[in-house]
Amino acid sequence: MSILQIKNLHVTVETDQGTKEILRGVDLTIRSGETHAIMGPNGSGKSTLAYTIAGHPKYTVTEGEILLDGEDVLAMSVDERARAGLFLAMQYPVEIPGVSVSNFLRTAKTAIDGEAPALRQWIKDIKVAMENLRMDSSFTERNVNEGFSGGEKKRHEILQLELLKPKFAVLDETDSGLDVDALKVVSEGVNRAKDSVGFGALLITHYTRILNYIKPDFVHVFVAGRIAEEGGPELAERLEAEGYDRYVNA
Amino acid sequence: MTSIINEHSHGLAPVQMRSERKRSTDIADFAAISKTEEQWRYLDVERLKGLDAGILPAFDGEISFTAPAGAAHEIVGIDHDLFGSAGTPEDRVSAAAWGAAGQIHVLRIPANFSSTEPVRLEVTGASEAPGALHVVVEAGTFAEATVVIDHRGRAVLAENIEIIAGDESKLKVVSVQDWTRDSVHVSAQFLKLGRNAQVEHIAVTLGGDTVRVTPTVAYAAPGGDVNLLGAYFATAGQHFEHRPFVDHSQPNCKSNVTYKGALQGEKAHTVWVGDVLIRKAAEGTDTYELNRNLLLTDGARADSVPNLEIETGEIEGAGHASASGRFDDEQLFYLQARGIPELDARRLVVRGFLNEVVQKIAVDDIEERLSATIEAELARSIN
Ligand SMILES: Nc1ncnc2c1ncn2[C@@H]1O[C@H](COP(=O)(O)OP(=O)(O)OP(=O)(O)O)[C@@H](O)[C@H]1O
Ligand SMILES: [Mg+2]
């Protein structure tokens, strides 16, 4: 059983207009096996929270802490966090020319596990995971995210989730840009990975649509850099009906 | 899509269209090298260590040849028909070397030849005495071959390479510049394509003090298709210059130019000037050129100038792109977010960047050697 604690997190970015505070005191605790949905309007700071957990250098933590099983995550480099068991499925995955998916996956797996995976099992694991995600096997020969469609990029993120088996997964708008069929395939992938690995998930989304496939235990409404309300799955339904106006204008 | 771009006119150099550039086999026709000339504007003449001074003696290094059965190496005099059949010097160093050795090395690949095993010419320098070398690669009709010209050792070399791709041939020519740190190499490479010939030319420059490669493509008949590729990695104090030129004078020919470079260290300097000329007769031309440079540290400089000169509107397509930049932080973040340590992530990005070209060589031992060299350079100073 693992626990990820975010306490009173304040985060700023440098902009042309000076330093801007984006997160203003976020408190959140996630345990293994739990699924938390974070829902909020554009620009409320959802991706900032995700990137800050992963350690993106653009974001500066001015106050608060993030603890993974009591360990100080903020003191870790980006790659140390990943090796400690944090995974971020990105809203906009990056292209890496000349680096094949298979080379990338093997390098990542080796880094995370601290040793190279046994070759035959590894090839089999990739094959099965790709079949489940309805990805063509030729993807492994392509360069990372290069020329991938929006949906293919998202599948590739979930492929990594299945193979790297983190303790906690942050999924930043994994549902955006997917049609209903792709959404189903990707959601199944997340559920499968979750069932086999038992990670805690932080699911960031605008829409309730994905919550029909990935059932949240908790729903957090994120507005203006902090959590404005928390509840169970029923809160998502209310947001679906009422939108965020109530919080934004409050 | 048609785009007309001409960037000849910026900076110090006088406006000179590529179509008007002087050609001569006589060194006396070329003035002393000066930075006021566009084609020498980035290079300090002292770096040439005398290659520009006058008619040069023969290269004193070693030349060895290996090839699958059927392909042959001959040394012939400059009275041979092949001499000068693919091009004429367009600069002083090329003219200084032209015919200077009194003999030429011919790699003959007969008609209908086909082998996956490469034809290799190993040029190994042994001194810093300026010298001249002339090589002719001739591929016959329907021949399919890979030729590797591998330059190693210590040399101050002015070289002319003529590459004749016969009608319907499929030829790959790889020119590796992997010299010692103090070497100087100026290599004019003239490609002439017959009807429907397909040529892939790959220049890889990793070692030397000063290396200048000028691949020039001429089409003798319609339907030719050339792919000019290059990869270079310059470290502190090195000057690597590549100036591909494609002269579209025949209808329905294609050209694609892709050069990628990495630079690291104080005064690492690379120059890429890509000229494409589409003459009036060259209707149906399709051309694209691209240069990308990755600056790994401060103090390095990459000059990148694409030029497109178009004399006919009846073309399929013409375009170019050029970009020089630093490490993409987002790429590093993405890799690190998957557990890959920063140093490994940087290496992966650079290796991937250059690999796009290197992996096209498809000759295992050469690829492995070049990858190892790149790896060693990276291990030395990225941190
Ligand atoms: N690097 C940055 N420079 C300047 N402003 C930034 C930067 N990163 C985020 N912001 C600003 O911070 C705010 C929150 O951005 P963030 O991307 O976290 O929002 P979000 O909730 O994920 O939005 P979306 O739903 O559109 O993905 C926005 O106003 C955004 O413009
Ligand atoms: Mg976002």
XYZ file of C-alpha atoms and ligand atoms in Angstrom:
665
model
C 0.000 0.000 0.000
C 1.421 3.374 -1.081
C 0.307 6.883 -0.351
C 0.833 10.119 -2.258
C 0.228 13.266 -0.237
C 0.026 16.774 -1.593
C -0.057 19.384 1.125
C -0.781 23.100 0.775
C 0.940 23.202 -2.620
C 1.667 26.658 -4.042
C 3.242 26.911 -7.479
C 4.360 29.825 -9.636
C 5.603 30.223 -13.228
C 7.687 32.954 -14.766
C 5.801 34.813 -17.448
C 6.633 37.861 -19.537
C 4.554 39.833 -17.075
C 6.493 38.508 -14.110
C 5.915 35.729 -11.617
C 2.423 34.305 -11.645
C 0.930 32.109 -8.951
C -1.054 29.259 -10.462
C -1.563 26.758 -7.667
C -2.789 28.319 -4.446
C -2.801 25.696 -1.750
C -3.690 22.263 -3.110
C -4.377 19.471 -0.617
C -4.877 15.976 -1.908
C -4.157 12.457 -0.691
C -4.243 9.396 -2.939
C -3.793 5.790 -1.889
C -2.986 2.721 -3.972
C -5.989 1.443 -5.839
C -7.965 4.684 -5.567
C -9.088 6.691 -8.557
C -9.435 10.422 -8.111
C -10.924 12.585 -10.820
C -9.917 16.215 -11.035
C -12.321 18.324 -13.030
C -12.059 22.007 -13.719
C -12.323 24.719 -16.329
C -9.586 25.665 -18.790
C -6.677 27.412 -17.189
C -7.580 26.435 -13.635
C -4.166 24.827 -13.127
C -4.844 21.118 -13.661
C -1.864 20.539 -15.945
C 0.271 22.658 -13.646
C -0.536 20.270 -10.817
C 0.301 17.281 -13.022
C 3.609 18.784 -14.220
C 4.567 19.839 -10.725
C 4.105 16.304 -9.444
C 6.319 15.072 -12.283
C 8.889 17.818 -11.673
C 8.770 19.937 -14.814
C 11.476 22.628 -14.452
C 9.129 25.420 -15.580
C 7.165 25.312 -12.344
C 8.440 26.586 -9.017
C 7.016 25.324 -5.751
C 6.906 28.227 -3.304
C 5.119 26.494 -0.468
C 3.849 23.097 0.579
C 5.054 19.568 -0.006
C 4.549 16.375 -1.959
C 5.282 13.098 -0.195
C 5.401 9.611 -1.643
C 5.265 7.106 1.194
C 6.732 9.838 3.334
C 9.609 10.598 0.927
C 10.091 14.194 -0.180
C 9.188 14.152 -3.873
C 10.120 17.799 -4.389
C 13.730 16.985 -3.545
C 13.874 14.435 -6.367
C 14.860 15.062 -9.996
C 12.338 14.290 -12.737
C 13.831 10.879 -13.442
C 14.117 10.026 -9.741
C 10.408 10.679 -9.344
C 9.637 8.338 -12.210
C 11.878 5.687 -10.716
C 10.193 6.205 -7.350
C 6.925 5.201 -9.029
C 5.269 8.355 -10.364
C 3.949 8.377 -13.899
C 2.493 11.238 -15.915
C 0.522 10.532 -19.059
C 0.928 13.842 -20.808
C -1.676 16.058 -22.359
C 0.725 16.837 -25.213
C 3.300 14.030 -25.628
C 6.556 15.171 -27.240
C 8.125 13.910 -30.481
C 11.647 12.519 -30.259
C 13.218 12.189 -33.718
C 15.490 9.253 -34.424
C 14.564 7.411 -31.224
C 12.420 4.375 -31.946
C 9.516 3.408 -29.704
C 11.124 0.047 -28.990
C 14.439 1.622 -27.999
C 12.634 4.205 -25.896
C 10.466 1.645 -24.091
C 13.398 -0.631 -23.369
C 15.534 2.275 -22.105
C 12.699 3.497 -19.876
C 11.938 0.018 -18.531
C 15.602 -0.594 -17.792
C 15.861 2.743 -15.981
C 12.725 2.152 -13.911
C 13.543 -1.422 -12.941
C 17.267 -0.834 -12.522
C 18.007 -3.740 -14.851
C 17.271 -4.693 -18.426
C 14.055 -6.699 -18.856
C 14.333 -10.336 -19.885
C 14.148 -10.074 -23.637
C 11.588 -12.702 -24.604
C 9.127 -11.805 -21.878
C 9.553 -8.124 -22.669
C 8.827 -8.570 -26.362
C 5.769 -10.591 -25.450
C 4.576 -7.984 -22.931
C 4.860 -5.237 -25.537
C 3.057 -7.318 -28.113
C 0.144 -8.126 -25.819
C -0.177 -4.576 -24.522
C -0.166 -3.190 -28.059
C -2.764 -5.660 -29.218
C -4.977 -4.705 -26.298
C -4.639 -1.049 -27.216
C -5.307 -1.859 -30.883
C -1.919 -0.495 -31.885
C -0.272 -1.863 -34.986
C 2.964 -3.727 -34.225
C 4.801 -1.471 -36.683
C 4.594 1.292 -34.093
C 7.646 -0.055 -32.299
C 9.783 0.781 -35.333
C 8.571 4.357 -35.534
C 10.168 7.277 -33.798
C 8.610 8.314 -30.492
C 5.384 10.251 -31.151
C 6.648 11.387 -34.550
C 3.763 11.657 -36.954
C 1.423 9.974 -34.448
C -2.175 11.146 -34.557
C -3.641 12.619 -31.380
C -5.286 9.307 -30.524
C -2.136 7.320 -31.265
C -0.148 9.528 -28.918
C -2.628 8.854 -26.121
C -2.504 5.108 -26.730
C 1.264 5.276 -26.645
C 1.073 6.982 -23.240
C -1.172 4.249 -21.891
C 1.103 1.597 -23.398
C 3.901 3.033 -21.274
C 1.610 3.045 -18.242
C 0.925 -0.665 -18.730
C 4.590 -1.528 -19.215
C 6.212 0.694 -16.599
C 3.798 -0.221 -13.786
C 3.995 2.866 -11.557
C 2.675 3.320 -8.017
C 0.735 6.417 -8.991
C -0.426 7.548 -12.409
C -1.451 11.073 -13.287
C -3.474 11.107 -16.503
C -3.704 14.602 -17.920
C -6.671 14.801 -20.275
C -6.014 11.370 -21.669
C -9.587 11.527 -22.981
C -9.222 14.669 -25.083
C -8.991 14.215 -28.818
C -10.332 10.667 -28.703
C -13.435 9.441 -30.466
C -15.761 7.125 -28.552
C -14.152 3.910 -29.796
C -10.655 5.101 -28.985
C -11.839 6.359 -25.617
C -13.131 2.877 -24.819
C -9.889 1.202 -25.861
C -7.778 3.640 -23.870
C -10.036 3.432 -20.797
C -9.881 -0.343 -20.903
C -6.115 -0.044 -21.013
C -6.096 2.149 -17.926
C -8.459 -0.209 -16.079
C -6.420 -3.245 -17.056
C -3.196 -1.639 -15.890
C -4.900 -0.530 -12.701
C -6.246 -4.014 -11.976
C -2.901 -5.686 -12.552
C -0.649 -3.090 -10.904
C -3.044 -1.617 -8.354
C -1.772 1.932 -8.744
C -3.551 5.013 -7.489
C -4.799 7.217 -10.327
C -5.297 10.937 -10.670
C -7.513 11.445 -13.664
C -7.602 14.990 -14.990
C -10.460 15.817 -17.315
C -12.866 18.464 -18.516
C -15.651 16.069 -19.228
C -17.569 13.371 -17.428
C -17.484 11.186 -20.537
C -14.371 9.223 -19.525
C -15.845 8.674 -16.053
C -18.377 6.330 -17.627
C -15.466 4.017 -18.386
C -13.073 4.694 -15.562
C -15.040 4.899 -12.340
C -13.701 7.456 -9.883
C -13.845 6.916 -6.139
C -13.480 10.642 -5.518
C -14.193 13.727 -7.575
C -12.438 17.050 -6.968
C -13.554 20.288 -8.522
C -10.506 22.362 -9.399
C -10.945 26.108 -9.762
C -8.430 28.951 -9.768
C -5.541 26.864 -8.539
C -7.163 24.982 -5.710
C -9.739 22.333 -4.938
C -13.099 24.069 -4.545
C -15.199 21.043 -3.701
C -14.808 17.318 -3.160
C -17.236 14.453 -3.306
C -18.006 11.033 -4.701
C -18.972 10.061 -8.250
C -22.292 11.888 -7.849
C -20.390 15.187 -7.913
C -19.328 14.499 -11.481
C -22.944 14.084 -12.473
C -23.835 17.386 -10.910
C -20.973 19.096 -12.763
C -22.205 17.548 -15.976
C -25.596 19.119 -15.409
C -24.572 22.453 -13.921
C -21.063 23.196 -15.231
C -18.488 25.168 -13.273
C -20.331 28.490 -13.147
C -21.275 28.087 -9.556
C -17.607 27.845 -8.523
C -16.131 30.306 -10.976
C -18.542 33.067 -10.013
C -18.459 32.286 -6.353
C 3.271 24.329 -54.392
C 5.812 26.850 -55.570
C 8.007 28.943 -53.409
C 10.809 31.152 -54.550
C 13.456 31.879 -52.048
C 16.782 33.492 -52.528
C 19.039 34.351 -49.693
C 22.221 35.093 -51.614
C 22.092 38.752 -50.978
C 22.575 39.023 -47.251
C 25.766 39.723 -45.401
C 29.149 40.600 -46.849
C 29.172 38.496 -49.936
C 28.332 40.051 -53.270
C 25.202 38.864 -54.981
C 26.082 36.019 -57.274
C 23.617 33.580 -58.705
C 24.730 29.984 -58.551
C 24.063 29.732 -62.279
C 26.774 32.321 -62.858
C 29.512 30.778 -60.771
C 32.854 30.290 -62.494
C 33.958 26.805 -63.532
C 37.484 26.005 -64.621
C 40.109 23.297 -64.357
C 42.840 25.936 -64.268
C 43.808 27.280 -60.846
C 44.921 30.531 -62.497
C 41.260 31.278 -63.229
C 40.498 31.489 -59.485
C 41.630 34.442 -57.444
C 43.266 33.985 -54.069
C 40.694 32.817 -51.528
C 39.016 35.659 -49.708
C 36.033 36.048 -47.434
C 34.471 38.495 -49.861
C 33.635 35.493 -52.014
C 30.369 33.896 -50.930
C 31.727 30.391 -51.068
C 34.623 31.149 -48.753
C 32.975 33.673 -46.513
C 32.882 31.455 -43.419
C 36.376 29.971 -43.642
C 39.713 31.400 -42.492
C 42.094 30.658 -45.341
C 44.962 29.759 -42.950
C 42.931 26.753 -41.883
C 43.535 25.234 -45.335
C 47.217 24.673 -44.475
C 48.380 25.417 -48.022
C 45.771 23.539 -50.052
C 45.005 26.774 -51.884
C 48.600 27.799 -52.626
C 49.118 26.271 -56.046
C 49.052 23.053 -58.029
C 49.386 20.244 -55.500
C 51.532 17.103 -55.405
C 49.900 13.669 -55.221
C 48.370 12.485 -51.925
C 51.023 10.456 -50.094
C 48.724 8.290 -47.950
C 47.482 4.788 -48.473
C 44.571 3.752 -50.647
C 43.013 0.340 -50.405
C 40.128 -1.255 -52.203
C 37.822 -4.116 -51.360
C 34.716 -5.119 -53.248
C 32.496 -8.031 -54.151
C 33.376 -9.847 -57.354
C 32.692 -7.850 -60.496
C 33.599 -4.416 -59.186
C 37.130 -3.247 -59.935
C 39.701 -0.662 -58.957
C 42.050 0.736 -61.585
C 44.572 3.532 -61.649
C 44.623 5.337 -64.981
C 46.133 8.501 -66.400
C 44.345 11.816 -66.741
C 44.100 11.268 -70.479
C 41.350 8.742 -69.715
C 37.828 9.537 -70.958
C 36.383 9.331 -67.467
C 38.543 12.142 -66.137
C 36.426 15.270 -65.922
C 33.335 13.527 -67.230
C 31.126 14.365 -64.238
C 32.170 17.866 -63.371
C 34.475 20.865 -63.482
C 35.992 22.619 -60.462
C 34.111 25.585 -59.093
C 36.634 26.697 -56.534
C 40.359 27.269 -56.188
C 41.184 24.211 -54.060
C 39.335 21.860 -56.373
C 41.246 23.349 -59.314
C 44.536 23.079 -57.397
C 43.918 19.346 -57.130
C 42.479 18.815 -60.592
C 44.655 16.385 -62.493
C 47.494 17.378 -60.174
C 48.435 13.818 -59.326
C 48.592 12.854 -62.995
C 46.520 9.788 -62.267
C 43.034 8.907 -61.085
C 41.531 6.051 -59.103
C 38.602 4.512 -60.915
C 36.021 2.330 -59.148
C 34.223 0.512 -61.878
C 30.841 -1.043 -61.222
C 29.726 -2.820 -64.359
C 26.271 -2.733 -65.937
C 23.705 -4.968 -64.207
C 25.994 -5.379 -61.204
C 24.081 -6.099 -58.036
C 25.402 -6.752 -54.571
C 24.405 -5.906 -51.045
C 28.057 -6.001 -50.059
C 29.625 -2.557 -50.352
C 32.458 -1.478 -52.612
C 35.001 0.170 -50.324
C 37.785 2.629 -50.887
C 39.795 3.361 -47.781
C 41.788 6.550 -47.936
C 44.216 6.636 -45.031
C 46.361 9.699 -44.536
C 49.814 9.502 -42.987
C 51.228 13.030 -43.043
C 50.419 16.710 -43.001
C 51.914 17.302 -46.445
C 49.293 18.897 -48.693
C 48.281 16.509 -51.442
C 45.736 15.879 -54.183
C 43.581 12.870 -54.925
C 41.140 12.158 -57.730
C 38.591 9.364 -57.602
C 36.016 8.351 -60.188
C 33.099 6.056 -59.357
C 31.377 4.746 -62.431
C 28.201 2.669 -62.150
C 26.942 1.106 -65.380
C 23.392 0.791 -66.666
C 21.047 -0.965 -64.205
C 23.863 -1.416 -61.690
C 22.865 -1.499 -58.014
C 25.642 -0.817 -55.561
C 26.792 0.816 -52.364
C 30.159 2.548 -52.381
C 31.872 3.631 -49.186
C 34.763 6.080 -49.365
C 36.243 6.071 -45.896
C 38.670 8.876 -45.030
C 40.829 8.285 -41.962
C 44.221 9.046 -40.519
C 46.111 12.340 -40.694
C 45.999 14.327 -43.926
C 45.908 17.695 -45.613
C 43.978 16.645 -48.647
C 42.327 18.298 -51.619
C 40.130 15.783 -53.314
C 37.917 15.553 -56.347
C 35.470 12.685 -56.563
C 33.461 12.144 -59.716
C 30.426 9.900 -59.421
C 28.747 8.739 -62.586
C 25.458 6.938 -62.132
C 24.495 5.222 -65.373
C 20.978 5.082 -66.806
C 18.544 3.241 -64.497
C 21.250 2.604 -61.896
C 20.697 2.635 -58.134
C 23.769 3.909 -56.428
C 24.528 4.742 -52.830
C 27.744 6.612 -52.102
C 28.861 7.148 -48.527
C 31.683 9.561 -47.843
C 33.002 9.319 -44.301
C 35.285 12.041 -42.945
C 36.748 10.577 -39.786
C 40.188 12.232 -39.698
C 42.554 13.022 -36.872
C 41.899 16.255 -35.040
C 44.563 18.238 -36.979
C 43.607 17.155 -40.508
C 42.327 19.321 -43.345
C 40.112 17.987 -46.095
C 38.501 19.808 -48.974
C 36.440 17.447 -51.070
C 34.578 18.412 -54.215
C 32.210 15.599 -55.146
C 30.566 15.714 -58.559
C 27.556 13.526 -59.189
C 26.132 12.991 -62.649
C 22.894 11.066 -63.012
C 21.792 9.238 -66.136
C 18.196 8.590 -67.141
C 16.079 7.479 -64.147
C 19.177 6.966 -62.049
C 18.578 6.929 -58.303
C 21.427 8.117 -56.157
C 21.729 8.390 -52.420
C 24.779 10.338 -51.287
C 25.610 10.371 -47.588
C 28.325 12.590 -46.145
C 29.265 11.948 -42.538
C 31.849 14.254 -40.997
C 33.026 13.526 -37.476
C 36.760 14.171 -37.405
C 39.309 16.711 -38.653
C 40.290 20.291 -37.970
C 38.762 21.689 -41.133
C 36.551 19.702 -43.463
C 34.712 21.122 -46.444
C 32.573 18.862 -48.605
C 30.798 20.176 -51.693
C 28.561 17.588 -53.335
C 27.353 18.878 -56.699
C 24.596 17.136 -58.591
C 24.087 17.332 -62.350
C 21.458 15.472 -64.362
C 22.447 14.180 -67.798
C 18.931 13.017 -68.672
C 15.366 13.202 -67.342
C 14.022 11.122 -64.465
C 16.986 11.287 -62.099
C 16.336 11.151 -58.384
C 18.934 12.206 -55.859
C 18.889 12.056 -52.095
C 21.698 14.040 -50.487
C 22.112 13.273 -46.817
C 24.596 14.496 -44.304
C 25.437 14.244 -40.627
C 28.178 16.074 -38.807
C 29.292 16.524 -35.236
C 31.719 19.352 -34.528
C 33.430 19.797 -31.186
C 35.569 22.655 -29.838
C 37.579 24.440 -32.515
C 36.479 22.285 -35.434
C 35.206 23.781 -38.671
C 32.966 21.531 -40.755
C 31.413 22.917 -43.895
C 28.972 21.234 -46.263
C 27.701 22.868 -49.402
C 25.418 20.633 -51.409
C 24.382 21.982 -54.801
C 21.720 20.474 -57.030
C 21.625 21.773 -60.588
C 18.247 20.890 -62.079
C 18.779 21.214 -65.819
C 16.580 18.296 -66.970
C 12.840 17.776 -66.735
C 11.124 15.529 -64.184
C 14.009 15.053 -61.816
C 13.865 14.971 -58.057
C 16.181 16.049 -55.307
C 15.954 15.809 -51.583
C 18.604 17.254 -49.300
C 18.738 16.510 -45.554
C 21.709 17.512 -43.411
C 21.775 17.287 -39.648
C 24.487 18.561 -37.376
C 25.368 18.625 -33.717
C 27.822 21.073 -32.196
C 29.423 21.275 -28.811
C 32.239 23.285 -27.303
C 33.950 26.614 -27.720
C 34.283 27.685 -31.369
C 32.797 24.545 -32.826
C 31.664 25.924 -36.169
C 29.571 24.333 -38.864
C 28.434 25.777 -42.143
C 25.735 24.428 -44.336
C 24.870 26.172 -47.577
C 22.361 24.318 -49.713
C 21.983 25.593 -53.252
C 19.262 24.384 -55.561
C 19.046 25.772 -59.072
C 16.048 24.958 -61.224
C 16.824 25.909 -64.809
C 14.291 26.775 -67.450
C 14.338 23.305 -69.019
C 13.758 21.571 -65.685
C 9.986 21.355 -65.781
C 8.380 18.948 -63.345
C 11.199 19.329 -60.826
C 10.485 18.272 -57.277
C 12.970 19.432 -54.682
C 13.218 19.912 -50.952
C 16.130 20.774 -48.719
C 16.475 20.693 -44.988
C 19.195 21.502 -42.508
C 18.885 21.123 -38.763
C 21.519 21.879 -36.169
C 21.579 21.020 -32.513
C 23.728 23.341 -30.416
C 24.666 21.401 -27.311
C 26.678 24.102 -25.559
C 27.390 27.806 -25.618
C 30.201 29.069 -27.811
C 29.330 26.913 -30.817
C 28.085 28.402 -34.056
C 26.039 26.901 -36.874
C 25.545 28.832 -40.093
C 22.754 27.531 -42.246
C 21.747 29.047 -45.559
C 19.339 27.480 -48.021
C 19.201 29.021 -51.493
C 16.644 28.257 -54.119
C 16.982 29.791 -57.571
C 14.091 29.103 -59.908
C 13.947 29.886 -63.619
C 10.755 28.042 -64.487
C 7.294 28.078 -62.958
C 6.444 24.596 -64.208
C 7.627 22.652 -61.218
C 6.101 20.010 -58.978
C 7.393 21.416 -55.764
C 10.239 23.303 -54.175
C 10.803 24.033 -50.558
C 13.325 24.320 -47.815
C 13.685 24.469 -44.073
C 16.525 25.381 -41.798
C 16.659 25.500 -38.043
C 19.348 25.654 -35.423
C 18.559 25.348 -31.768
C 19.392 24.043 -28.369
C 18.269 20.927 -26.647
C 14.551 20.770 -26.553
C 13.754 20.875 -22.827
C 10.413 19.228 -23.462
C 12.114 16.236 -25.085
C 14.433 15.870 -22.109
C 11.538 16.216 -19.683
C 9.566 13.553 -21.500
C 12.428 11.062 -21.377
C 13.280 11.852 -17.765
C 9.637 11.525 -16.796
C 10.003 7.915 -17.920
C 12.836 7.347 -15.501
C 15.731 7.937 -17.897
C 18.530 9.905 -16.160
C 19.298 13.313 -17.637
C 22.687 12.418 -19.104
C 21.274 9.340 -20.807
C 18.314 11.374 -22.024
C 20.642 13.921 -23.627
C 22.644 11.210 -25.314
C 19.506 9.553 -26.558
C 18.272 12.798 -28.094
C 21.572 13.600 -29.862
C 22.127 10.053 -31.011
C 18.569 9.886 -32.307
C 18.985 13.190 -34.064
C 22.103 12.116 -35.984
C 20.950 8.524 -36.338
C 18.225 9.542 -38.708
C 21.006 10.016 -41.245
C 23.558 7.460 -40.040
C 21.074 4.582 -40.136
C 20.561 5.209 -43.862
C 24.109 4.022 -44.500
C 23.014 0.428 -43.817
C 26.584 -0.884 -43.761
C 26.840 -2.422 -40.298
C 30.502 -1.947 -39.443
C 30.528 1.665 -40.667
C 27.324 2.485 -38.793
C 28.647 0.889 -35.638
C 31.926 2.754 -35.867
C 30.229 6.095 -36.467
C 27.730 5.495 -33.653
C 30.596 4.647 -31.323
C 32.451 7.822 -32.347
C 29.349 9.908 -31.720
C 28.872 8.144 -28.404
C 32.478 8.821 -27.390
C 32.225 12.516 -28.299
C 29.048 12.754 -26.248
C 30.496 10.923 -23.290
C 33.469 13.265 -23.337
C 31.682 16.518 -22.891
C 27.964 16.486 -22.321
C 27.291 17.030 -18.658
N 4.771 28.212 -18.595
C 3.753 29.057 -18.402
N 3.906 30.360 -18.646
C 2.896 31.212 -18.441
N 1.682 30.857 -18.018
C 1.481 29.560 -17.765
C 2.492 28.591 -17.954
N 1.996 27.385 -17.648
C 0.717 27.603 -17.271
N 0.417 28.902 -17.344
C -0.857 29.528 -17.019
O -1.338 28.937 -15.847
C -2.726 28.743 -15.925
C -3.038 27.282 -15.675
O -2.574 26.511 -16.762
P -2.767 24.941 -16.854
O -2.184 24.482 -18.118
O -2.276 24.334 -15.605
O -4.355 24.842 -16.908
P -5.308 23.606 -17.179
O -6.275 23.587 -16.070
O -4.525 22.376 -17.414
O -6.031 24.053 -18.509
P -6.582 23.165 -19.732
O -7.895 22.660 -19.288
O -6.738 24.151 -20.827
O -5.592 22.091 -20.031
C -3.164 29.264 -17.259
O -3.613 30.573 -17.106
C -1.901 29.227 -18.057
O -1.911 30.201 -19.070
Mg -4.232 21.102 -19.054
